Coordinates of C-alpha atoms in Angstrom, one line a residue:
M21 CA 9.6 -5.6 -22.7
S22 CA 7.0 -6.6 -25.3
L23 CA 4.6 -9.1 -24.0
P24 CA 1.5 -10.6 -25.7
I25 CA -1.6 -11.0 -23.7
V26 CA -1.0 -14.7 -23.0
A27 CA 2.3 -13.9 -21.4
L28 CA 0.7 -11.2 -19.3
C29 CA -1.9 -13.7 -18.1
A30 CA 0.9 -16.2 -17.2
L31 CA 2.8 -13.6 -15.2
W32 CA -0.4 -12.8 -13.3
A33 CA -1.1 -16.4 -12.6
N34 CA 2.4 -17.1 -11.4
A35 CA 2.2 -14.1 -9.0
A36 CA -1.1 -15.3 -7.6
L37 CA 0.3 -18.8 -7.0
A38 CA 3.4 -17.5 -5.4
G39 CA 1.4 -15.8 -2.7
A40 CA 0.0 -19.2 -1.5
V41 CA 3.4 -20.8 -0.7
P42 CA 4.4 -20.9 2.9
V43 CA 7.8 -19.2 3.4
T44 CA 10.4 -20.5 5.8
D45 CA 13.8 -20.0 4.0
P46 CA 15.4 -16.6 4.8
A47 CA 16.4 -16.1 1.2
V48 CA 12.9 -16.8 0.0
Q49 CA 11.6 -14.5 2.8
S50 CA 13.8 -11.7 1.6
S51 CA 12.5 -12.2 -1.9
V52 CA 8.9 -12.1 -0.6
N53 CA 9.6 -8.9 1.3
K54 CA 11.0 -7.3 -1.9
A55 CA 7.9 -8.4 -3.8
L56 CA 5.7 -6.8 -1.2
A57 CA 7.5 -3.5 -1.3
P58 CA 5.9 -0.6 -3.2
R59 CA 6.0 -1.3 -6.9
R60 CA 6.1 0.8 -10.1
V61 CA 4.1 -0.7 -12.9
A62 CA 3.5 0.7 -16.4
L63 CA 1.2 -0.5 -19.2
L64 CA 2.1 1.1 -22.6
I65 CA -0.2 0.6 -25.6
G66 CA 0.6 1.5 -29.2
V67 CA -2.3 1.0 -31.7
Q68 CA -1.0 1.4 -35.2
D69 CA -2.6 -1.4 -37.3
Y70 CA -6.4 -1.0 -37.7
A71 CA -9.0 -3.3 -39.4
D72 CA -11.0 -0.3 -40.6
P73 CA -9.2 1.1 -43.7
K74 CA -10.5 4.6 -42.7
L75 CA -8.1 4.5 -39.7
A76 CA -4.9 3.9 -41.6
G77 CA -2.0 6.3 -41.8
L78 CA -0.3 6.3 -38.3
R79 CA 3.4 5.7 -38.4
Y80 CA 4.7 5.8 -34.8
P81 CA 2.4 4.5 -32.1
I82 CA 4.3 1.3 -31.7
K83 CA 7.6 3.1 -31.6
D84 CA 6.1 5.6 -29.1
A85 CA 5.1 2.8 -26.7
T86 CA 8.4 0.8 -27.0
D87 CA 10.6 3.9 -26.7
L88 CA 8.8 5.2 -23.6
G89 CA 8.7 1.7 -22.2
A90 CA 12.5 1.3 -22.5
V91 CA 13.0 4.6 -20.6
L92 CA 10.6 3.6 -17.8
Q93 CA 12.2 0.1 -17.5
S94 CA 15.7 1.5 -17.4
P95 CA 17.2 1.0 -13.9
T96 CA 19.0 4.3 -14.1
L97 CA 16.0 6.3 -15.4
G98 CA 12.4 5.2 -14.8
G99 CA 13.3 2.3 -12.5
F100 CA 9.8 0.7 -13.0
D101 CA 9.5 -2.9 -11.7
R102 CA 7.2 -4.0 -14.5
V103 CA 6.7 -2.5 -17.9
F104 CA 4.1 -4.1 -20.2
T105 CA 4.3 -3.0 -23.8
V106 CA 1.3 -4.0 -26.0
F107 CA 1.1 -3.6 -29.7
G108 CA 0.0 -5.5 -32.9
E109 CA -3.5 -5.7 -34.3
A110 CA -4.5 -8.9 -32.4
A111 CA -3.2 -7.6 -29.0
T112 CA -4.7 -4.2 -29.3
S113 CA -8.4 -5.1 -29.9
R114 CA -10.9 -3.6 -27.5
A115 CA -11.3 -6.8 -25.5
A116 CA -7.5 -7.5 -25.5
L117 CA -6.7 -4.0 -24.2
L118 CA -9.2 -4.4 -21.3
R119 CA -7.7 -7.8 -20.5
A120 CA -4.2 -6.3 -20.6
F121 CA -5.3 -3.5 -18.2
D122 CA -6.8 -6.1 -15.7
V123 CA -3.7 -8.2 -15.8
A124 CA -1.2 -5.4 -15.5
T125 CA -3.1 -3.9 -12.5
A126 CA -3.8 -7.2 -10.7
G127 CA -2.4 -7.1 -7.3
L128 CA -1.5 -3.5 -7.1
G129 CA -1.3 -2.3 -3.6
R130 CA -2.1 1.0 -1.9
D131 CA 1.5 2.2 -2.0
D132 CA 2.2 1.3 -5.7
T133 CA 2.6 3.6 -8.7
F134 CA 0.8 2.9 -12.0
V135 CA 1.2 4.5 -15.4
L136 CA -1.1 3.9 -18.4
Y137 CA 0.1 5.2 -21.8
L138 CA -1.9 5.0 -25.0
S139 CA -0.9 6.1 -28.5
G140 CA -3.2 5.7 -31.5
H141 CA -6.3 7.1 -33.2
G142 CA -8.9 9.1 -31.3
T143 CA -12.3 10.5 -32.3
L144 CA -15.3 12.3 -30.8
T145 CA -19.0 12.1 -31.1
L146 CA -21.5 15.0 -30.6
D147 CA -24.8 14.8 -28.7
A148 CA -27.3 17.5 -28.1
V149 CA -27.6 16.6 -24.4
E150 CA -24.2 15.2 -23.5
G151 CA -22.1 17.5 -25.7
S152 CA -19.0 16.0 -27.2
R153 CA -17.6 12.6 -26.0
L154 CA -14.0 11.6 -26.5
W155 CA -12.9 8.1 -27.7
F156 CA -9.7 6.1 -28.0
L157 CA -9.9 3.6 -30.9
P158 CA -8.6 0.1 -30.5
S159 CA -7.4 -1.9 -33.5
D160 CA -10.9 -3.4 -34.2
A161 CA -12.8 -0.1 -33.8
R162 CA -15.1 1.1 -36.6
L163 CA -14.7 4.8 -37.2
D164 CA -18.5 5.2 -37.8
Q165 CA -19.4 3.2 -34.6
P166 CA -17.2 4.5 -31.7
E167 CA -19.9 4.0 -29.1
A168 CA -20.0 0.3 -29.8
T169 CA -16.3 -0.4 -30.7
G170 CA -14.2 2.3 -29.1
L171 CA -13.0 3.0 -25.6
A172 CA -14.5 6.1 -24.0
V173 CA -11.8 8.3 -22.5
Q174 CA -14.1 8.7 -19.5
E175 CA -14.0 4.9 -19.1
L176 CA -10.2 5.0 -19.1
E177 CA -10.2 7.8 -16.6
D178 CA -12.7 5.9 -14.4
R179 CA -10.6 2.7 -14.5
V180 CA -7.4 4.4 -13.5
N181 CA -9.2 6.4 -10.8
A182 CA -10.6 3.2 -9.3
L183 CA -7.2 1.5 -8.8
T184 CA -5.9 0.8 -5.3
A185 CA -2.5 2.2 -6.2
R186 CA -2.2 5.6 -4.7
R187 CA -0.1 7.2 -7.5
R188 CA -1.8 6.9 -10.9
V189 CA -0.9 8.5 -14.2
L190 CA -2.9 8.4 -17.5
I191 CA -1.1 9.6 -20.7
L192 CA -3.0 9.9 -24.0
D193 CA -1.0 10.7 -27.1
T194 CA -4.0 11.0 -29.4
C195 CA -6.5 13.7 -30.4
H196 CA -10.2 14.0 -31.3
N197 CA -10.7 16.7 -33.8
G198 CA -10.3 14.8 -37.1
R199 CA -6.7 15.8 -37.8
G200 CA -3.3 14.3 -36.9
R201 CA -3.9 11.2 -34.7
S202 CA -7.7 11.6 -35.0
S203 CA -10.4 10.7 -37.4
L204 CA -14.1 11.6 -37.4
G205 CA -17.0 9.6 -38.6
M206 CA -19.0 11.1 -41.5
A207 CA -22.0 12.1 -39.4
T208 CA -19.8 13.7 -36.7
A209 CA -17.7 15.5 -39.4
Q210 CA -20.9 17.0 -40.9
L211 CA -22.0 18.2 -37.5
V212 CA -18.6 19.7 -36.7
Q213 CA -18.6 21.6 -40.1
G214 CA -21.9 23.1 -39.2
L215 CA -20.8 24.5 -35.9
R216 CA -19.9 28.1 -35.3
G217 CA -16.7 28.2 -33.3
E218 CA -15.0 25.3 -31.6
V219 CA -16.5 21.9 -30.7
P220 CA -18.1 22.1 -27.3
A221 CA -16.0 20.7 -24.4
P222 CA -16.9 17.3 -23.0
R223 CA -19.3 17.3 -20.1
D224 CA -18.5 13.8 -18.7
V225 CA -14.9 14.4 -17.6
R226 CA -14.3 13.2 -14.1
D227 CA -12.4 15.4 -11.7
V228 CA -8.9 14.2 -11.1
S229 CA -8.4 12.6 -7.7
E230 CA -5.6 13.0 -5.2
S231 CA -2.2 11.8 -6.3
E232 CA -3.4 11.3 -9.8
A233 CA -2.2 12.8 -13.1
R234 CA -3.7 12.9 -16.6
L235 CA -1.5 14.0 -19.4
Y236 CA -3.0 14.7 -22.9
A237 CA -0.9 15.4 -26.0
A238 CA -3.3 18.1 -27.2
Q239 CA -6.4 20.1 -26.3
Y240 CA -9.5 18.1 -27.2
F241 CA -10.1 20.4 -30.3
Q242 CA -6.5 20.3 -31.5
P243 CA -4.4 17.8 -33.5
A244 CA -1.8 15.5 -31.9
M245 CA 0.9 15.4 -34.5
E246 CA 3.6 12.9 -35.6
D247 CA 6.9 14.0 -37.0
A248 CA 9.3 12.1 -39.3
T249 CA 12.2 14.2 -38.1
L250 CA 11.6 13.3 -34.5
G251 CA 10.6 9.7 -35.3
N252 CA 7.7 9.8 -32.8
G253 CA 4.6 11.5 -31.9
V254 CA 5.7 15.1 -31.1
Y255 CA 4.4 15.1 -27.5
T256 CA 5.8 11.6 -26.8
H257 CA 9.2 12.5 -28.2
F258 CA 9.6 15.5 -25.9
L259 CA 8.1 13.6 -22.9
I260 CA 10.9 10.9 -23.4
E261 CA 13.4 13.7 -23.8
A262 CA 12.3 15.2 -20.5
L263 CA 12.9 11.9 -18.7
V264 CA 16.2 11.1 -20.4
S265 CA 18.0 14.5 -20.7
G266 CA 17.5 15.7 -17.2
K267 CA 16.6 19.2 -18.6
A268 CA 13.1 18.9 -17.1
D269 CA 14.6 18.7 -13.6
L270 CA 13.6 22.2 -12.7
D271 CA 14.3 22.0 -8.9
G272 CA 17.7 20.3 -9.4
D273 CA 16.8 17.3 -7.1
G274 CA 18.1 14.7 -9.6
L275 CA 14.5 13.5 -10.3
V276 CA 11.8 14.3 -12.8
D277 CA 8.3 14.3 -11.5
V278 CA 5.1 14.1 -13.6
A279 CA 4.6 17.9 -13.5
E280 CA 8.1 18.7 -14.6
A281 CA 8.0 16.1 -17.4
H282 CA 4.7 17.4 -18.8
E283 CA 5.8 21.1 -18.6
Y284 CA 8.9 20.3 -20.5
A285 CA 7.1 18.3 -23.1
R286 CA 4.3 20.9 -23.4
D287 CA 6.7 23.9 -23.9
H288 CA 8.7 22.0 -26.5
T289 CA 5.6 20.7 -28.3
I290 CA 4.2 24.2 -28.6
S291 CA 7.5 25.5 -30.0
W292 CA 7.9 22.6 -32.4
T293 CA 4.4 22.8 -33.8
Q294 CA 4.3 26.6 -33.7
G295 CA 1.3 26.6 -31.4
V296 CA -0.8 24.2 -33.5
Q297 CA -0.6 21.5 -30.7
V298 CA -0.9 22.5 -27.1
P299 CA -0.7 19.6 -24.6
R300 CA -2.8 19.8 -21.4
A301 CA -2.7 18.2 -18.0
E302 CA -4.7 17.6 -14.9
Y303 CA -3.2 16.6 -11.7
K304 CA -3.7 16.9 -8.0
I305 CA -0.6 16.3 -5.9
V306 CA -1.3 15.9 -2.2
G307 CA 1.0 18.3 -0.2
R308 CA 4.5 17.5 -1.4
E309 CA 3.6 14.0 -2.6
D310 CA 5.1 13.9 -6.1
I311 CA 4.8 11.2 -8.7
Y312 CA 8.3 10.6 -10.0
L313 CA 8.7 9.2 -13.5
S314 CA 12.5 9.3 -13.8
G315 CA 15.6 9.4 -11.5
P316 CA 17.7 7.0 -9.4
A317 CA 15.9 4.8 -6.9
T318 CA 18.0 6.1 -4.0
L319 CA 17.0 9.7 -4.7
R320 CA 13.3 8.7 -5.2
G321 CA 13.4 6.9 -1.8
R322 CA 14.7 10.0 0.0
A323 CA 12.4 12.4 -1.9
E324 CA 9.1 10.4 -1.7
R325 CA 6.8 11.4 1.1
A326 CA 4.7 9.1 3.2
L327 CA 1.0 9.6 3.3
V328 CA -1.3 9.6 6.4
S329 CA -4.9 8.8 5.5
A330 CA -8.2 8.3 7.2
T331 CA -11.5 7.3 5.7
D332 CA -13.5 6.0 8.7
S333 CA -16.7 7.9 9.3
L334 CA -16.0 7.8 13.1
L335 CA -13.1 10.2 12.4
H336 CA -15.4 12.7 10.6
E337 CA -14.3 16.3 11.3
A338 CA -11.4 15.1 13.5
R339 CA -8.2 17.1 13.1
L340 CA -4.8 15.6 12.2
F341 CA -1.6 17.0 13.9
V342 CA 1.9 16.0 12.8
N343 CA 4.6 17.0 15.3
G344 CA 2.2 19.4 16.9
T345 CA 1.3 21.2 13.6
S346 CA -2.2 21.0 12.3
R347 CA -2.3 19.3 8.9
G348 CA -6.1 19.3 8.2
V349 CA -9.4 17.8 8.9
L350 CA -10.2 14.1 8.5
P351 CA -11.2 12.1 6.5
G352 CA -8.5 13.0 4.1
L353 CA -5.0 12.2 2.8
Y354 CA -1.9 14.1 3.9
A355 CA 1.7 13.9 2.9
V356 CA 4.3 13.8 5.7
E357 CA 8.1 13.5 5.7
P358 CA 9.5 10.0 6.2
G359 CA 11.0 9.2 9.6
V360 CA 9.8 9.2 13.2
Q361 CA 6.7 11.5 13.5
R362 CA 4.3 12.2 16.3
I363 CA 0.8 11.6 15.0
E364 CA -2.1 13.1 16.9
V365 CA -5.8 13.1 16.2
Q366 CA -8.3 15.3 18.0
T367 CA -12.1 15.4 17.8
G368 CA -13.9 18.5 16.7
D369 CA -14.2 19.6 20.3
G370 CA -10.5 19.2 21.0
R371 CA -10.6 15.8 22.7
P372 CA -7.5 13.7 21.9
V373 CA -8.2 10.3 20.6
L374 CA -4.7 9.3 19.4
S375 CA -1.2 10.5 20.2
E376 CA 1.8 8.5 19.4
R377 CA 5.2 8.4 17.8
V378 CA 5.5 6.2 14.7
R379 CA 8.1 5.6 12.1
V380 CA 6.7 6.2 8.6
K381 CA 8.6 5.0 5.5
A382 CA 8.9 6.9 2.2
G383 CA 6.4 5.7 -0.4
T384 CA 4.0 4.1 2.1
T385 CA 0.6 5.0 3.4
L386 CA -0.2 5.1 7.1
A387 CA -3.9 4.6 7.9
I388 CA -5.1 6.3 11.0
E389 CA -7.6 3.4 11.3
D390 CA -4.8 0.9 11.6
L391 CA -3.1 2.9 14.4
M392 CA -6.4 3.1 16.2
Q393 CA -6.9 -0.6 15.9
Q394 CA -3.3 -1.4 17.0
R395 CA -3.6 0.7 20.2
A396 CA -7.1 -0.6 21.2
S397 CA -7.4 -2.7 24.3
S398 CA -7.8 -6.4 23.8
W399 CA -7.7 -9.6 25.7
E400 CA -5.9 -13.0 25.4
V401 CA -6.7 -16.5 26.7
L402 CA -3.5 -18.6 26.5
G403 CA -3.0 -22.2 27.4
G404 CA 0.3 -24.1 27.5
V405 CA 2.9 -25.8 29.6
D406 CA 5.3 -24.5 32.2
A407 CA 8.7 -26.0 33.2
T408 CA 9.7 -24.9 36.8
G409 CA 13.1 -25.2 38.3
L410 CA 12.0 -25.3 42.0
S411 CA 13.1 -28.0 44.4
G412 CA 10.2 -30.2 45.3
F413 CA 8.1 -29.4 42.3
V414 CA 6.8 -31.5 39.4
P415 CA 9.0 -30.4 36.5
L416 CA 6.2 -29.9 33.8
S417 CA 2.7 -28.6 34.4
P418 CA -0.2 -27.3 32.3
S419 CA -0.9 -23.6 32.6
L420 CA -3.6 -21.1 31.8
Q421 CA -3.1 -17.3 31.5
L422 CA -5.5 -14.4 30.9
A423 CA -4.1 -11.1 29.8
W424 CA -5.5 -7.6 29.2
V425 CA -3.4 -6.0 26.5
R426 CA -3.0 -2.3 26.4
P427 CA -5.3 -1.6 29.3
G428 CA -7.2 1.7 28.7
G429 CA -5.9 1.8 25.1
A430 CA -3.8 4.8 25.8
T431 CA -0.3 3.7 24.6
S432 CA 1.6 3.9 21.3
S433 CA 1.2 1.2 18.8
M434 CA 5.0 0.6 19.1
W435 CA 4.5 -0.6 22.7
R436 CA 2.4 -3.5 24.0
P437 CA 1.8 -3.4 27.8
D438 CA -0.4 -6.0 29.4
L439 CA -1.7 -7.0 32.8
H440 CA -2.1 -10.7 33.3
V441 CA -3.0 -13.4 35.8
G442 CA -2.2 -17.1 35.5
V443 CA -2.1 -20.5 37.2
S444 CA -0.3 -23.7 36.6
G445 CA -0.4 -27.0 38.5
A446 CA 0.3 -30.7 38.3
T447 CA 0.5 -33.9 40.4
G448 CA 3.4 -36.2 40.6
T449 CA 5.7 -38.3 42.8
I450 CA 8.8 -36.8 44.3
S451 CA 11.0 -38.8 46.8
G452 CA 8.2 -41.4 47.1
R453 CA 5.6 -38.8 48.0
E454 CA 2.4 -38.0 46.0
L455 CA 2.4 -34.3 45.6
L456 CA 0.2 -31.5 44.1
T457 CA 2.5 -28.6 43.1
G458 CA 1.8 -25.4 41.2
Q459 CA 1.8 -21.6 41.4
A460 CA -0.5 -18.6 40.7
W461 CA 0.8 -15.3 39.5
V462 CA -0.3 -11.8 38.7
G463 CA 1.8 -9.2 37.0
G464 CA 2.5 -7.1 33.9
T465 CA 4.6 -6.9 30.8
W466 CA 5.9 -3.9 28.8
A467 CA 6.9 -5.1 25.4
W468 CA 8.2 -3.5 22.3
N469 CA 5.8 -4.2 19.5
P470 CA 6.9 -2.8 16.1
G471 CA 4.6 -5.2 14.1
R472 CA 3.2 -8.6 14.8
F473 CA 6.0 -9.6 17.1
F474 CA 6.7 -8.3 20.6
I475 CA 9.4 -8.6 23.2
G476 CA 9.8 -7.0 26.6
P477 CA 10.4 -7.4 30.4
S478 CA 7.8 -8.7 32.8
L479 CA 7.4 -8.4 36.6
D480 CA 5.2 -10.8 38.5
L481 CA 4.0 -11.6 42.0
R482 CA 4.0 -15.4 42.4
V483 CA 2.4 -17.7 44.9
P484 CA 4.1 -21.2 44.6
F485 CA 2.3 -24.0 46.5
R486 CA 2.7 -27.7 47.2
S487 CA 0.8 -30.2 49.3
A488 CA 0.9 -33.9 50.1
A489 CA -2.0 -36.2 51.1
A490 CA -2.1 -37.8 54.6
G491 CA -0.1 -40.9 55.0
P492 CA 1.8 -43.0 57.6
A493 CA 4.6 -40.5 57.8
L494 CA 2.3 -37.5 57.6
P495 CA -1.0 -38.3 59.4
D496 CA -2.3 -34.8 58.9
G497 CA -0.9 -34.3 55.4
W498 CA 1.3 -31.4 54.4
R499 CA 0.5 -28.0 52.8
E500 CA 2.8 -25.1 52.1
A501 CA 2.7 -21.9 50.1
S502 CA 5.0 -18.9 49.7
L503 CA 4.9 -15.4 48.3
T504 CA 7.7 -14.2 46.0
G505 CA 8.4 -11.8 43.2
S506 CA 10.1 -12.6 39.8
A507 CA 11.5 -10.8 36.9
G508 CA 11.6 -12.1 33.4
L509 CA 11.3 -11.7 29.6
S510 CA 8.3 -12.3 27.4
L511 CA 8.3 -12.6 23.7
G512 CA 5.7 -13.7 21.1
A513 CA 3.5 -12.9 18.1
A514 CA -0.1 -12.0 17.5
I515 CA -1.5 -12.9 14.1
P516 CA -4.8 -11.1 13.5
T517 CA -7.7 -12.4 11.5
R518 CA -11.0 -10.6 10.7
T519 CA -12.5 -11.3 14.2
L520 CA -9.8 -12.8 16.5
S521 CA -6.0 -13.1 16.7
F522 CA -3.9 -16.2 17.1
N523 CA -1.3 -15.6 19.8
L524 CA 1.9 -17.4 20.7
R525 CA 3.9 -16.4 23.8
A526 CA 7.0 -17.6 25.6
D527 CA 7.9 -16.4 29.1
G528 CA 11.0 -16.9 31.2
W529 CA 11.4 -15.8 34.8
A530 CA 13.7 -16.0 37.8
G531 CA 13.4 -15.2 41.5
S532 CA 14.0 -16.4 45.0
T533 CA 11.3 -18.3 46.9
P534 CA 11.2 -18.6 50.8
W535 CA 10.7 -22.4 51.3
S536 CA 10.6 -24.4 54.5
A537 CA 13.6 -26.7 55.2
S538 CA 14.3 -29.0 58.2
A539 CA 17.7 -29.0 60.1
D540 CA 18.4 -30.6 63.5
G541 CA 14.7 -31.2 64.0
A542 CA 13.7 -27.6 63.4
T543 CA 11.9 -26.0 60.4
A544 CA 12.9 -22.6 59.1
P545 CA 12.4 -20.7 55.8
V546 CA 15.2 -20.9 53.3
A547 CA 15.5 -18.7 50.2
V548 CA 15.5 -21.1 47.3
P549 CA 16.5 -19.9 43.7
T550 CA 13.6 -20.2 41.4
W551 CA 13.4 -20.2 37.6
G552 CA 10.9 -21.2 35.0
V553 CA 9.8 -21.0 31.4
G554 CA 6.4 -21.2 29.8
L555 CA 5.2 -21.7 26.3
R556 CA 1.6 -20.8 25.6
L557 CA -0.8 -20.7 22.6
G558 CA -4.2 -19.1 22.5
L559 CA -6.7 -16.6 21.1
G560 CA -7.1 -12.8 21.5
G561 CA -9.8 -10.3 20.6

């Protein structure tokens, strides 16, 4: 789709506001979950109309951007969730392009994919110290002032590299040698003419990062050509053909990844231009973590790997094992197959610090630090109210419970055991008697904890008690306590913040309590069925 900068800003603002609305409706929640899933976003820029008359003459940058955008947006081809196509003199000024970049990348998450494509004029400058510097020229650029009015290719590389999105692609269909999609200022042209041999290579090129790709339509000293027969820039034409025709799918998996697309476009560009234009690429794919540009979403989901990452300095030189196989030394980023995997981390001297089975989803990143945090021991202080179904008890009573969650911190993050102690009590009148009733308990819970919510069985040892003050019928008063066990079910949620967590917990239990009863003037223990429920709210840390 073609969007002006104002529309891009509006989309960004709406997305920001949407994140602040509390969600209760299941349909809305489903939409929110979809919005939070890994996204594929592309920004395509075609600069064809220039204010500087020295930069006239390009015919296809707008068509390049719109044609490639249509392919990426197609549900059956690129399947990108958002495709921003920017063209026109006003929308492609230097300031406007930087705004478009910020808007298109706003809110990108760690598991997203981002593609930046630019088609237009390029140039270079020469410096005795820095060597050559490469520039992309916005619509308001001045050919003789690229340092002040252009966009340095290094800046574009840095901006893409700094994004949170784990898969990043930069595509430049431009050149910097003064021919094709390039122009040189007078001073630079004179310097180039005086050189013996080729223009020196740039010295400020940043090394490509993990899961990042940079595709260039030509070597920095070669032209990037347009062709009327093809109706596009030559490299862009064959890049689109690679994504549409399926001929670039070298491994036959039904998908075209960034390497396959570039190799196809490169070979066909060289053939079409008879070697005058030779595209180049730089990419570093982590393990089998490919960046797919075209193919059905179902196939992408099955083919995409998950990533296991660690950056914490405390894990320095620790070793990562997946299903017992060493994958490398941390900190680092490693691709793993989706599904249930056993993740283990050992210190440099072989001491295990993490061992658990986790389910990893295709296209997501699993941070070791998050697993370490999830499995760490913590505490809870919960207060609430209990309802007890025990004859001779006040029905409702306030309660307090303390819990030690994951004692020892040695369990999987999928499980949430705890040890807890608690007490509840209340005063009331039953059968005309003023009574104090309550109970104390100690026990444990083993809960399934796939995320913020947990549910699982609990076992407790309980001491119910009741007492009555002295009166005419009971000169010495009356006190009684019992010891019993109970089994139950606990469920709840823990919502973490930066320092504490807000916890909600509901417990239900049932058992049998030996209680004294009178018959024919004699008192004997009688097993009385016992049940109760508790609802508690508190803090954890």
